[in-house]
Amino acid sequence: MLSPAYRPVTPSSRLRARTDLRSGELCAGALRLPTGLDTSFQGLIDALLRAQTRWQRISAAGPLHVALPFTQLTHSEHAAHLDAALAANGLSPDRLHLEIDESAFALGTGVLAALERLRGRGWQLGLRSADCPSLALDARTRSLFGTLVLAQAEMPTFEARSEEARYRRVDAAKAAGWSVVLLDAPPAGARAQLIAAGFDAFEDRLGPVA
C-alpha cells in the first residue's frame, strides 16, 4: 500500500485558512474535500494527513477543521470506525475538529447518533449551515456543536425574511457559545458589520493540498 506521501494528490481537496475578524490573524485551517471519496475512510485520512502537514508548515496556531463525508456516517457504529481510523493515524481532537453539512440530517436519525458518539469520544463538532436551515438549534444540538459555518450573505439589513431567519440563527448559536464562521472572505470594509452581526471568523483560499 502506498503511504499518503506517495498516493496521487486529489486536486479538488482544498486547504483554506480561517482568519479572526477582530485580530486579522490565522485562527484555524479548513479542508474542503471532493464529494466522490471512496466508501472507506482511507481517502479522508490521506487528505487529512497531507493537509495537516501543510497546515503545520503554515501555522502552528489553531486546529484543522474538516467537513465529514456524511454519507459514510449514517449509523452509530460508523463513528466508532472513523474514531479508530483517525486515532490510528495520530489525528487527535486537540488538533482536528470535525464538521457536518446540515443536509446530512435528511438521511435520518443515524447521522445524529453517529455525531453524538463522536462527541462522546471527545471530538469537537461544527455545523455547516444549509441555505435554507431546517435543523432546530435546540438543547440537543446546542450541546453537540461548537461552530456554525455559513455561506456568504449580503450585508445584514434584517429586512428580507430569509436574512431575518439567518441572523436569528446566528444569535442562537452565539447564545449557545458557538463560534460563527463566514465561508468566504467578506467584501472590503465589511468586517465591522460582520462582527456586529455575530461573526467571529471567515475563510479564504490557500490553494490545493500538496
Coordinates of C-alpha atoms in Angstrom, one line a residue:
M1 CA 0.0 0.0 0.0
L2 CA 1.3 3.5 -0.9
S3 CA 1.9 5.9 2.0
P4 CA -0.1 9.2 1.9
A5 CA 3.1 10.9 0.7
Y6 CA 3.2 8.8 -2.5
R7 CA -0.5 8.5 -3.3
P8 CA -1.8 10.8 -6.0
V9 CA -3.0 14.2 -4.7
T10 CA -6.7 14.8 -5.3
P11 CA -6.8 18.3 -7.0
S12 CA -10.2 19.0 -5.6
S13 CA -9.0 18.8 -2.0
R14 CA -8.6 22.4 -0.9
L15 CA -6.9 23.7 2.3
R16 CA -8.3 27.0 3.4
A17 CA -7.4 29.4 6.2
R18 CA -9.8 30.8 8.8
T19 CA -9.0 34.3 9.9
D20 CA -10.2 36.0 13.1
L21 CA -12.3 39.0 12.1
R22 CA -11.1 41.1 15.1
S23 CA -7.4 40.4 15.1
G24 CA -6.9 39.6 11.4
E25 CA -4.7 36.6 12.4
L26 CA -5.0 33.0 11.3
C27 CA -7.1 31.0 13.8
A28 CA -7.7 27.7 12.1
G29 CA -7.4 25.7 8.9
A30 CA -10.3 24.2 7.0
L31 CA -10.2 21.3 4.5
R32 CA -12.7 21.0 1.7
L33 CA -12.9 17.6 0.2
P34 CA -14.2 16.2 -3.1
T35 CA -17.6 14.7 -3.0
G36 CA -16.6 11.4 -4.6
L37 CA -14.5 9.9 -1.8
D38 CA -14.3 6.1 -1.7
T39 CA -16.6 4.2 0.6
S40 CA -13.9 3.6 3.2
F41 CA -12.4 6.4 5.3
Q42 CA -9.0 6.0 3.6
G43 CA -9.5 8.9 1.2
L44 CA -10.4 11.1 4.1
I45 CA -7.4 10.0 6.1
D46 CA -5.0 10.5 3.2
A47 CA -6.3 14.1 2.5
L48 CA -6.2 14.9 6.2
L49 CA -2.6 13.8 6.7
R50 CA -1.4 15.9 3.7
A51 CA -3.4 18.9 4.9
Q52 CA -2.1 18.6 8.4
T53 CA 1.5 18.5 7.2
R54 CA 0.9 21.7 5.1
W55 CA -1.1 23.4 7.9
Q56 CA 1.7 22.8 10.4
R57 CA 4.2 24.5 7.9
I58 CA 1.9 27.5 7.6
S59 CA 0.8 28.0 11.2
A60 CA 1.2 26.2 14.5
A61 CA -1.8 28.0 15.8
G62 CA -5.4 26.7 15.6
P63 CA -6.9 23.4 14.7
L64 CA -7.7 22.0 11.3
H65 CA -11.4 21.7 10.5
V66 CA -12.7 19.1 8.0
A67 CA -16.2 18.6 6.6
L68 CA -17.1 14.9 7.1
P69 CA -18.2 12.6 4.2
F70 CA -21.6 12.3 5.8
T71 CA -23.0 9.5 3.6
Q72 CA -20.5 7.3 5.5
L73 CA -21.9 8.3 8.9
T74 CA -25.4 7.0 8.7
H75 CA -25.1 4.7 11.7
S76 CA -23.6 5.0 15.2
E77 CA -21.0 2.2 14.5
H78 CA -19.6 4.3 11.6
A79 CA -18.5 6.8 14.2
A80 CA -16.5 4.2 16.1
H81 CA -14.8 3.2 12.8
L82 CA -13.9 6.8 12.0
D83 CA -12.7 7.5 15.5
A84 CA -10.4 4.4 15.4
A85 CA -9.1 5.4 11.9
L86 CA -8.3 8.9 13.0
A87 CA -6.6 7.8 16.2
A88 CA -4.6 5.1 14.4
N89 CA -3.1 7.9 12.2
G90 CA -2.2 10.2 15.0
L91 CA -5.2 12.6 14.4
S92 CA -6.5 13.8 17.7
P93 CA -9.3 16.1 18.9
D94 CA -6.9 18.8 20.1
R95 CA -5.7 19.4 16.6
L96 CA -8.6 18.3 14.4
H97 CA -12.2 19.4 14.5
L98 CA -15.0 17.7 12.5
E99 CA -17.8 19.4 10.7
I100 CA -21.0 18.1 9.1
D101 CA -23.2 19.6 6.4
E102 CA -26.8 20.2 7.5
S103 CA -28.2 18.3 4.5
A104 CA -26.8 15.2 6.1
F105 CA -29.7 15.1 8.5
A106 CA -32.1 14.3 5.6
L107 CA -30.5 10.8 5.7
G108 CA -32.2 10.0 9.0
T109 CA -31.6 9.9 12.7
G110 CA -28.5 7.7 12.4
V111 CA -26.4 10.7 11.4
L112 CA -27.2 12.5 14.7
A113 CA -26.5 9.3 16.7
A114 CA -23.1 8.9 14.9
L115 CA -22.2 12.6 15.7
E116 CA -23.2 12.1 19.4
R117 CA -20.9 9.1 19.5
L118 CA -18.1 11.2 18.0
R119 CA -18.8 14.0 20.5
G120 CA -18.7 11.4 23.3
R121 CA -15.2 10.3 22.1
G122 CA -14.0 13.9 22.6
W123 CA -14.3 15.3 19.1
Q124 CA -15.3 19.0 18.6
L125 CA -18.1 19.3 16.0
G126 CA -19.2 22.1 13.7
L127 CA -22.4 22.6 11.7
R128 CA -22.1 23.8 8.1
S129 CA -25.5 25.5 7.7
A130 CA -27.7 25.0 4.6
D131 CA -29.0 27.9 2.6
C132 CA -32.5 27.1 3.9
P133 CA -31.8 25.9 7.5
S134 CA -34.0 23.0 8.7
L135 CA -32.2 21.8 11.8
A136 CA -33.5 23.3 15.0
L137 CA -30.8 24.7 17.4
D138 CA -32.5 23.0 20.3
A139 CA -30.9 21.7 23.6
R140 CA -29.7 18.6 21.9
T141 CA -27.8 20.4 19.0
R142 CA -26.6 23.2 21.2
S143 CA -24.7 20.7 23.3
L144 CA -23.5 18.8 20.3
F145 CA -21.9 21.5 18.1
G146 CA -19.5 24.4 18.9
T147 CA -19.1 26.1 15.5
L148 CA -21.6 27.4 12.9
V149 CA -20.3 27.8 9.3
L150 CA -22.5 29.9 7.0
A151 CA -22.2 30.7 3.3
Q152 CA -21.6 34.3 2.0
A153 CA -24.6 36.6 2.6
E154 CA -25.5 40.1 1.8
M155 CA -24.5 42.6 4.5
P156 CA -27.0 42.4 7.3
T157 CA -30.0 44.6 6.7
F158 CA -32.5 42.5 8.5
E159 CA -35.2 43.5 6.0
A160 CA -35.6 40.3 4.0
R161 CA -37.4 37.4 5.8
S162 CA -34.6 35.0 4.8
E163 CA -32.0 37.3 6.3
E164 CA -34.0 37.7 9.4
A165 CA -34.1 33.9 9.9
R166 CA -30.4 33.7 9.1
Y167 CA -29.4 36.2 11.8
R168 CA -31.8 34.7 14.3
R169 CA -29.8 31.5 13.8
V170 CA -26.5 33.4 14.3
D171 CA -27.9 34.8 17.6
A172 CA -29.0 31.3 18.8
A173 CA -25.5 30.0 18.0
K174 CA -23.8 32.8 19.9
A175 CA -26.1 32.4 22.8
A176 CA -25.0 28.7 23.0
G177 CA -21.4 29.8 23.0
W178 CA -20.6 28.7 19.4
S179 CA -18.1 30.5 17.1
V180 CA -19.6 31.7 13.8
V181 CA -17.6 31.5 10.6
L182 CA -18.3 33.0 7.2
L183 CA -17.5 30.5 4.5
D184 CA -15.8 33.1 2.2
A185 CA -13.8 36.3 2.5
P186 CA -16.0 39.3 3.2
P187 CA -16.3 42.3 1.0
A188 CA -13.9 45.1 1.6
G189 CA -14.9 47.2 4.6
A190 CA -17.5 44.8 5.8
R191 CA -15.6 43.3 8.8
A192 CA -17.1 45.7 11.4
Q193 CA -20.6 44.9 10.2
L194 CA -20.0 41.2 10.4
I195 CA -18.6 41.4 13.9
A196 CA -21.6 43.4 15.0
A197 CA -23.8 40.7 13.4
G198 CA -22.1 38.0 15.5
F199 CA -19.5 36.5 13.1
D200 CA -16.1 35.6 14.5
A201 CA -14.0 34.5 11.5
F202 CA -14.0 34.0 7.8
E203 CA -12.4 31.5 5.4
D204 CA -10.1 32.3 2.5
R205 CA -8.3 30.1 0.0
L206 CA -4.8 28.7 0.3
G207 CA -4.9 26.5 -2.8
P208 CA -4.6 22.8 -3.4
V209 CA -3.2 20.4 -0.8
A210 CA 0.3 19.3 -1.9

